[in-house]
Amino acid sequence: MTKITSRKELEQYRKNLQKQKGSKNITISVCAGTGCLALKAQEVVDNFREEIKKHKLSANVEVKEAGCPGFCEKGALVVIHPEEINYIKVQPEDVAEIVSETIVKKKVIPRLLYTDPHSTKPIKKESDIPFYKHQKRILLGNNMKIDSKNIDDYILYGGYSALAKALFDMKPEEVLEEVKKSNLRGRGGGGFPTGRKWETTRNAQSDKKYVIVNCDEGDPGAFMDRALMEGNPHLVLEGLMIGGYAIGANEGFVYVRQEYPLAVENTEIAIKKLEELGLLGKNILGSGFDFTITVHRGAGAFVSGESSALMSAIEGRVGEPRPKYIHTAVSGLWNKPTCLNNVETWANVPLIINNGAAWFQKIGTENSKGTKIFSLVGKVNNTGLVEVPMGTTLREIIYTIGGGVPNGKKFKAVQTGGPSGGCLPEKYLDLPVDFDELYKVGSMMGSGGMIVMDEDTCMVDIARYFVNFLSQESCGKCIPCREGLRHMLRILNDLTTGEATEDDVKLLEELSEVVQLSSLCALGQSAPNPVLSTLQYFRDEYQAHINGECPAKVCKGLLTFTIDAAKCTGCGLCMKNCPVEAITGEKKTVHHINSDICIKCGNCYEVCKFNAVQKATGKQKKVVSVERR
Amino acid sequence: MGTVSLTIDGKTIQIEEGKTVLHAAQKAGIEIPTLCHHDQLEPYGACRLCMVEIEKNNRKKLVASCCYPVENGLIVRTKTDSVDKIRKMLIELLLSNCPSGEHVEMAKKYGITQSRFKQADTPESPCSLCGLCVRYCNEIKKEHAVCFVGRGVDRAVALVPGVSDVCKTCRACFSVCDAGKIVYLVDMVQDISCPPLRPMKKQ
């Protein structure tokens, strides 16, 4: 590969790519993100390649392993350009038909189109599907056009022009000024003004400075960083290089968790390709700017996403947070000024440099600019990645884009901000989502996880789930986080088995406040959020659990299963599925559940075709609780 | 290095730049409780007992005094309602599964007779995980023979297999261990198979 040594050569390289592209006028893009790969996307790709060869269409048709467009619910996803025909849930065996019908005969296959559940009409074009239509995909938009392993694709769509613009048309101070003017705020959760962070590192006195991409996303149900890093790594790397130039750093790190093997792979390939083209290393594009990037694989600890812990990990030590009274921007990696930003924050930078701060400012709300990618999961029809302008309401995200709650169930709450975010009830559905609005109501933006819950969710159980996660993921260094979470979890466990009293809940509240105020890092400081927000909005459920009831009928310790004699046909299915042989009965006679043996797994309830198994909650005859009093 | 002037509990204190609020308080004879602080070791900020309220540009904040560097004009309060509340609760948390140590004396001072927290599901441990032994071994002795294992609620102190032979004769960390808990660990270990002080959760 010949090296690109000047801005002019880069533009020439791009022109050549455009010329080459001109001959292949049909592109079949198959999402090759982790989600679709799990749904046999690789086989789909292989079949396409074979079929295209068989039909001797290779000169005209290009098959692309593309990045994740976000509609993970409907994988494997295939989009055929230029018509933008969008096929969902494509199986490897559908490929031959797609090639012979759609590619050769130009006929659309209705069975593979997305059908709008409201109008029940099939939708042909990707951009007409409500899930995509109501988004503003400035970051994710190119994913489906780009083969993330191929740098040429990125360059073809304008890649590295922002870097060239920064290096040749702007002084580092001007780049910094542009980012400051854009009011970009950190997408990792804190929402700190990115420009100000950059400026602190830039102004710090040191011979050496570092920039870091934080791709240690570990929140249950969140995958926006993964999708960006897998799907369009060059966008992030270009942002990092521009940041390095503005800050005065010549060395960058990409911290990716080991559990994201594809993100690691694609990033490593991207860096290698950049080096081959001479876009990384010494004297980039002949500008005099030197820059190198190293990938560091995280060992899979949630706490390592915290900036000081992450830096300890890169230094080769245990990923434990340090007190940050002197900011890492001033004294970070090896005590040198270090600027760490989230994947999404860096990805915004090339867009801001290319389009200008004024363009970026037009998107979003007064104090939160730009778009935000959310990973919309849980009890919602269209799960996947959603990129919307800041200020879009929860209702628009969950109902218009997400298609609402499935199976006619009622919406109950939405958890925003990952495990340390808060659970917001229905009354906040019209809340415009931005950093400040979420914070005001006791939740947070976090990295953008959004978990929708329906009426079958027990909010005490949800709080228990998140506290359990965090107690496992805490590093255990400081007392409030380690011991505090241990006892918070214990009280929540007691609540779900009906063994907690009002005093326990009071203690839980008091403890939550202390953990919040006194923990060493943001993990501990935000860990009580799920408890405090559920106490704030769903206090009656806590009271119900004290009274021995789980209103959503979720907490096993508070359930009893019985068989309704009038409905039982004696089919024996429940008996067959009971793992502990708690159900007895002869064929065609009414069955019976022995509650002393029953482990309340709910299998019988799930399998009964006659609704004969009844789930009830209420005061249990618990010897333990009597003794406690 | 210049000198800075700050106020702690109404007392004005002059101290060299680069010192911490805890140093300044100690210099002025103002007592701030700590478990994990040691003058010879790097600030660690793990026990959180030394938290104080600071006021800067009319904004109040709670910080760990052992790590917070002194600044000119800083106002520090070591006894506020929130500070007391935090300390009391942290002591209670420790008492619930760590029955001996300096915090027992602290508890008396703060009028705590009993912890409101139930005994945790893990067995009682004589170790408060202050990390003094680990850090003393690493920073002063440079032996790196004592370490933390596990994370979160499973955190425990252990001897590093292969290196811990040195422990049988060195024992320098005994002097920093509150109530001699590390003694228990080192004496218990006859060979390199070192059981952690707090049993790890069973898989």
GROMACS .gro file of C-alpha atoms in nm, chain B:
model
  203
  630MET     CA    1   0.732   2.536   4.794
  631GLY     CA    2   0.530   2.822   4.933
  632THR     CA    3   0.301   2.834   5.231
  633VAL     CA    4  -0.075   2.842   5.219
  634SER     CA    5  -0.323   2.959   5.477
  635LEU     CA    6  -0.651   2.784   5.545
  636THR     CA    7  -0.913   2.770   5.818
  637ILE     CA    8  -1.012   2.450   5.994
  638ASP     CA    9  -1.300   2.469   6.242
  639GLY     CA   10  -1.243   2.843   6.265
  640LYS     CA   11  -0.869   2.810   6.334
  641THR     CA   12  -0.631   2.967   6.082
  642ILE     CA   13  -0.343   2.740   5.989
  643GLN     CA   14  -0.029   2.803   5.785
  644ILE     CA   15   0.115   2.499   5.613
  645GLU     CA   16   0.344   2.415   5.322
  646GLU     CA   17   0.194   2.368   4.982
  647GLY     CA   18   0.146   2.007   4.875
  648LYS     CA   19   0.030   1.889   5.218
  649THR     CA   20  -0.320   1.758   5.273
  650VAL     CA   21  -0.608   1.892   5.479
  651LEU     CA   22  -0.549   1.604   5.721
  652HIS     CA   23  -0.188   1.713   5.771
  653ALA     CA   24  -0.305   2.066   5.838
  654ALA     CA   25  -0.560   1.947   6.093
  655GLN     CA   26  -0.304   1.728   6.266
  656LYS     CA   27  -0.066   2.023   6.281
  657ALA     CA   28  -0.333   2.233   6.447
  658GLY     CA   29  -0.421   1.956   6.692
  659ILE     CA   30  -0.764   1.900   6.543
  660GLU     CA   31  -0.853   1.534   6.552
  661ILE     CA   32  -0.988   1.367   6.238
  662PRO     CA   33  -1.040   0.991   6.261
  663THR     CA   34  -0.881   0.766   6.000
  664LEU     CA   35  -0.818   0.395   5.955
  665CYS     CA   36  -0.628   0.375   5.629
  666HIS     CA   37  -0.397   0.676   5.660
  667HIS     CA   38  -0.026   0.635   5.734
  668ASP     CA   39   0.222   0.919   5.716
  669GLN     CA   40   0.484   0.714   5.536
  670LEU     CA   41   0.241   0.590   5.270
  671GLU     CA   42   0.077   0.751   4.970
  672PRO     CA   43  -0.271   0.892   5.034
  673TYR     CA   44  -0.524   0.617   4.969
  674GLY     CA   45  -0.870   0.747   5.058
  675ALA     CA   46  -1.036   0.413   5.124
  676CYS     CA   47  -1.183   0.424   5.474
  677ARG     CA   48  -1.363   0.755   5.415
  678LEU     CA   49  -1.370   0.818   5.793
  679CYS     CA   50  -1.164   1.132   5.751
  680MET     CA   51  -1.428   1.302   5.539
  681VAL     CA   52  -1.473   1.672   5.610
  682GLU     CA   53  -1.674   1.953   5.464
  683ILE     CA   54  -1.484   2.209   5.261
  684GLU     CA   55  -1.603   2.545   5.139
  685LYS     CA   56  -1.454   2.709   4.835
  686ASN     CA   57  -1.601   2.996   4.633
  687ASN     CA   58  -1.913   2.971   4.852
  688ARG     CA   59  -1.964   2.609   4.748
  689LYS     CA   60  -1.964   2.328   4.998
  690LYS     CA   61  -1.839   1.980   4.932
  691LEU     CA   62  -1.756   1.665   5.126
  692VAL     CA   63  -1.403   1.537   5.067
  693ALA     CA   64  -1.159   1.287   5.215
  694SER     CA   65  -0.914   1.505   5.407
  695CYS     CA   66  -0.628   1.256   5.371
  696CYS     CA   67  -0.620   1.315   4.995
  697TYR     CA   68  -0.738   1.672   4.955
  698PRO     CA   69  -0.448   1.911   4.895
  699VAL     CA   70  -0.441   2.232   5.099
  700GLU     CA   71  -0.532   2.554   4.921
  701ASN     CA   72  -0.517   2.918   5.013
  702GLY     CA   73  -0.839   3.044   5.168
  703LEU     CA   74  -0.996   2.701   5.200
  704ILE     CA   75  -1.254   2.673   5.478
  705VAL     CA   76  -1.273   2.329   5.641
  706ARG     CA   77  -1.528   2.201   5.891
  707THR     CA   78  -1.455   1.869   6.057
  708LYS     CA   79  -1.770   1.840   6.265
  709THR     CA   80  -2.090   1.899   6.073
  710ASP     CA   81  -2.412   1.701   6.077
  711SER     CA   82  -2.336   1.526   5.747
  712VAL     CA   83  -1.979   1.451   5.845
  713ASP     CA   84  -2.095   1.300   6.175
  714LYS     CA   85  -2.368   1.104   6.002
  715ILE     CA   86  -2.121   0.956   5.754
  716ARG     CA   87  -1.866   0.864   6.021
  717LYS     CA   88  -2.122   0.703   6.247
  718MET     CA   89  -2.264   0.494   5.970
  719LEU     CA   90  -1.925   0.384   5.842
  720ILE     CA   91  -1.830   0.277   6.194
  721GLU     CA   92  -2.158   0.085   6.221
  722LEU     CA   93  -2.088  -0.084   5.889
  723LEU     CA   94  -1.747  -0.192   6.013
  724LEU     CA   95  -1.881  -0.312   6.346
  725SER     CA   96  -2.132  -0.540   6.178
  726ASN     CA   97  -1.871  -0.788   6.063
  727CYS     CA   98  -1.538  -0.676   6.196
  728PRO     CA   99  -1.555  -0.706   6.575
  729SER     CA  100  -1.217  -0.566   6.673
  730GLY     CA  101  -0.990  -0.283   6.576
  731GLU     CA  102  -0.951   0.089   6.608
  732HIS     CA  103  -1.305   0.152   6.495
  733VAL     CA  104  -1.432  -0.006   6.816
  734GLU     CA  105  -1.268   0.277   7.010
  735MET     CA  106  -1.410   0.526   6.760
  736ALA     CA  107  -1.756   0.379   6.811
  737LYS     CA  108  -1.736   0.456   7.182
  738LYS     CA  109  -1.641   0.813   7.104
  739TYR     CA  110  -1.942   0.855   6.879
  740GLY     CA  111  -2.175   0.689   7.129
  741ILE     CA  112  -2.239   0.381   6.916
  742THR     CA  113  -2.297   0.070   7.122
  743GLN     CA  114  -2.439  -0.157   6.859
  744SER     CA  115  -2.458  -0.169   6.483
  745ARG     CA  116  -2.803  -0.148   6.328
  746PHE     CA  117  -2.682  -0.371   6.048
  747LYS     CA  118  -2.731  -0.742   6.063
  748GLN     CA  119  -2.427  -0.961   6.056
  749ALA     CA  120  -2.339  -1.002   5.690
  750ASP     CA  121  -2.372  -1.342   5.524
  751THR     CA  122  -1.994  -1.371   5.517
  752PRO     CA  123  -1.828  -1.482   5.839
  753GLU     CA  124  -1.683  -1.226   6.076
  754SER     CA  125  -1.341  -1.110   5.972
  755PRO     CA  126  -1.076  -0.953   6.186
  756CYS     CA  127  -0.974  -0.740   5.888
  757SER     CA  128  -1.119  -0.400   5.797
  758LEU     CA  129  -0.940  -0.408   5.457
  759CYS     CA  130  -0.767  -0.077   5.528
  760GLY     CA  131  -0.485  -0.195   5.303
  761LEU     CA  132  -0.204  -0.067   5.528
  762CYS     CA  133  -0.021  -0.401   5.518
  763VAL     CA  134  -0.055  -0.424   5.139
  764ARG     CA  135   0.071  -0.073   5.086
  765TYR     CA  136   0.346  -0.096   5.348
  766CYS     CA  137   0.476  -0.410   5.185
  767ASN     CA  138   0.464  -0.251   4.838
  768GLU     CA  139   0.566   0.106   4.905
  769ILE     CA  140   0.814   0.082   5.193
  770LYS     CA  141   0.946  -0.275   5.192
  771LYS     CA  142   0.905  -0.312   4.814
  772GLU     CA  143   0.845  -0.684   4.861
  773HIS     CA  144   0.499  -0.696   4.697
  774ALA     CA  145   0.420  -1.003   4.902
  775VAL     CA  146   0.083  -0.894   5.041
  776CYS     CA  147  -0.203  -0.816   4.808
  777PHE     CA  148  -0.574  -0.780   4.769
  778VAL     CA  149  -0.768  -1.054   4.597
  779GLY     CA  150  -1.128  -1.057   4.479
  780ARG     CA  151  -1.333  -0.750   4.420
  781GLY     CA  152  -1.639  -0.581   4.558
  782VAL     CA  153  -1.787  -0.754   4.857
  783ASP     CA  154  -1.545  -1.045   4.807
  784ARG     CA  155  -1.233  -0.836   4.854
  785ALA     CA  156  -0.978  -0.994   5.084
  786VAL     CA  157  -0.613  -0.967   5.184
  787ALA     CA  158  -0.388  -1.251   5.077
  788LEU     CA  159  -0.021  -1.333   5.049
  789VAL     CA  160   0.119  -1.350   4.700
  790PRO     CA  161   0.203  -1.711   4.620
  791GLY     CA  162   0.570  -1.760   4.547
  792VAL     CA  163   0.673  -1.437   4.713
  793SER     CA  164   0.522  -1.485   5.056
  794ASP     CA  165   0.821  -1.679   5.189
  795VAL     CA  166   0.959  -1.342   5.285
  796CYS     CA  167   0.665  -1.293   5.525
  797LYS     CA  168   0.791  -1.558   5.768
  798THR     CA  169   1.090  -1.347   5.855
  799CYS     CA  170   1.003  -0.992   5.747
  800ARG     CA  171   0.681  -0.920   5.933
  801ALA     CA  172   0.734  -0.547   5.894
  802CYS     CA  173   0.369  -0.494   5.816
  803PHE     CA  174   0.274  -0.620   6.165
  804SER     CA  175   0.357  -0.277   6.299
  805VAL     CA  176   0.100  -0.102   6.080
  806CYS     CA  177  -0.179  -0.354   6.120
  807ASP     CA  178  -0.453  -0.235   6.341
  808ALA     CA  179  -0.503  -0.495   6.619
  809GLY     CA  180  -0.258  -0.735   6.462
  810LYS     CA  181  -0.489  -0.892   6.207
  811ILE     CA  182  -0.214  -0.951   5.956
  812VAL     CA  183  -0.041  -1.162   6.223
  813TYR     CA  184  -0.329  -1.399   6.197
  814LEU     CA  185  -0.287  -1.420   5.822
  815VAL     CA  186   0.088  -1.463   5.813
  816ASP     CA  187   0.094  -1.713   6.099
  817MET     CA  188  -0.181  -1.912   5.942
  818VAL     CA  189   0.011  -1.948   5.621
  819GLN     CA  190   0.266  -2.223   5.630
  820ASP     CA  191   0.326  -2.249   5.261
  821ILE     CA  192   0.236  -2.063   4.949
  822SER     CA  193  -0.122  -2.186   4.940
  823CYS     CA  194  -0.259  -1.882   5.108
  824PRO     CA  195  -0.620  -1.872   5.213
  825PRO     CA  196  -0.748  -1.517   5.201
  826LEU     CA  197  -0.839  -1.355   5.528
  827ARG     CA  198  -1.203  -1.327   5.432
  828PRO     CA  199  -1.313  -1.649   5.265
  829MET     CA  200  -1.395  -1.595   4.901
  830LYS     CA  201  -1.751  -1.658   4.797
  831LYS     CA  202  -1.809  -2.015   4.698
  832GLN     CA  203  -1.873  -2.063   4.329
   0.00000   0.00000   0.00000
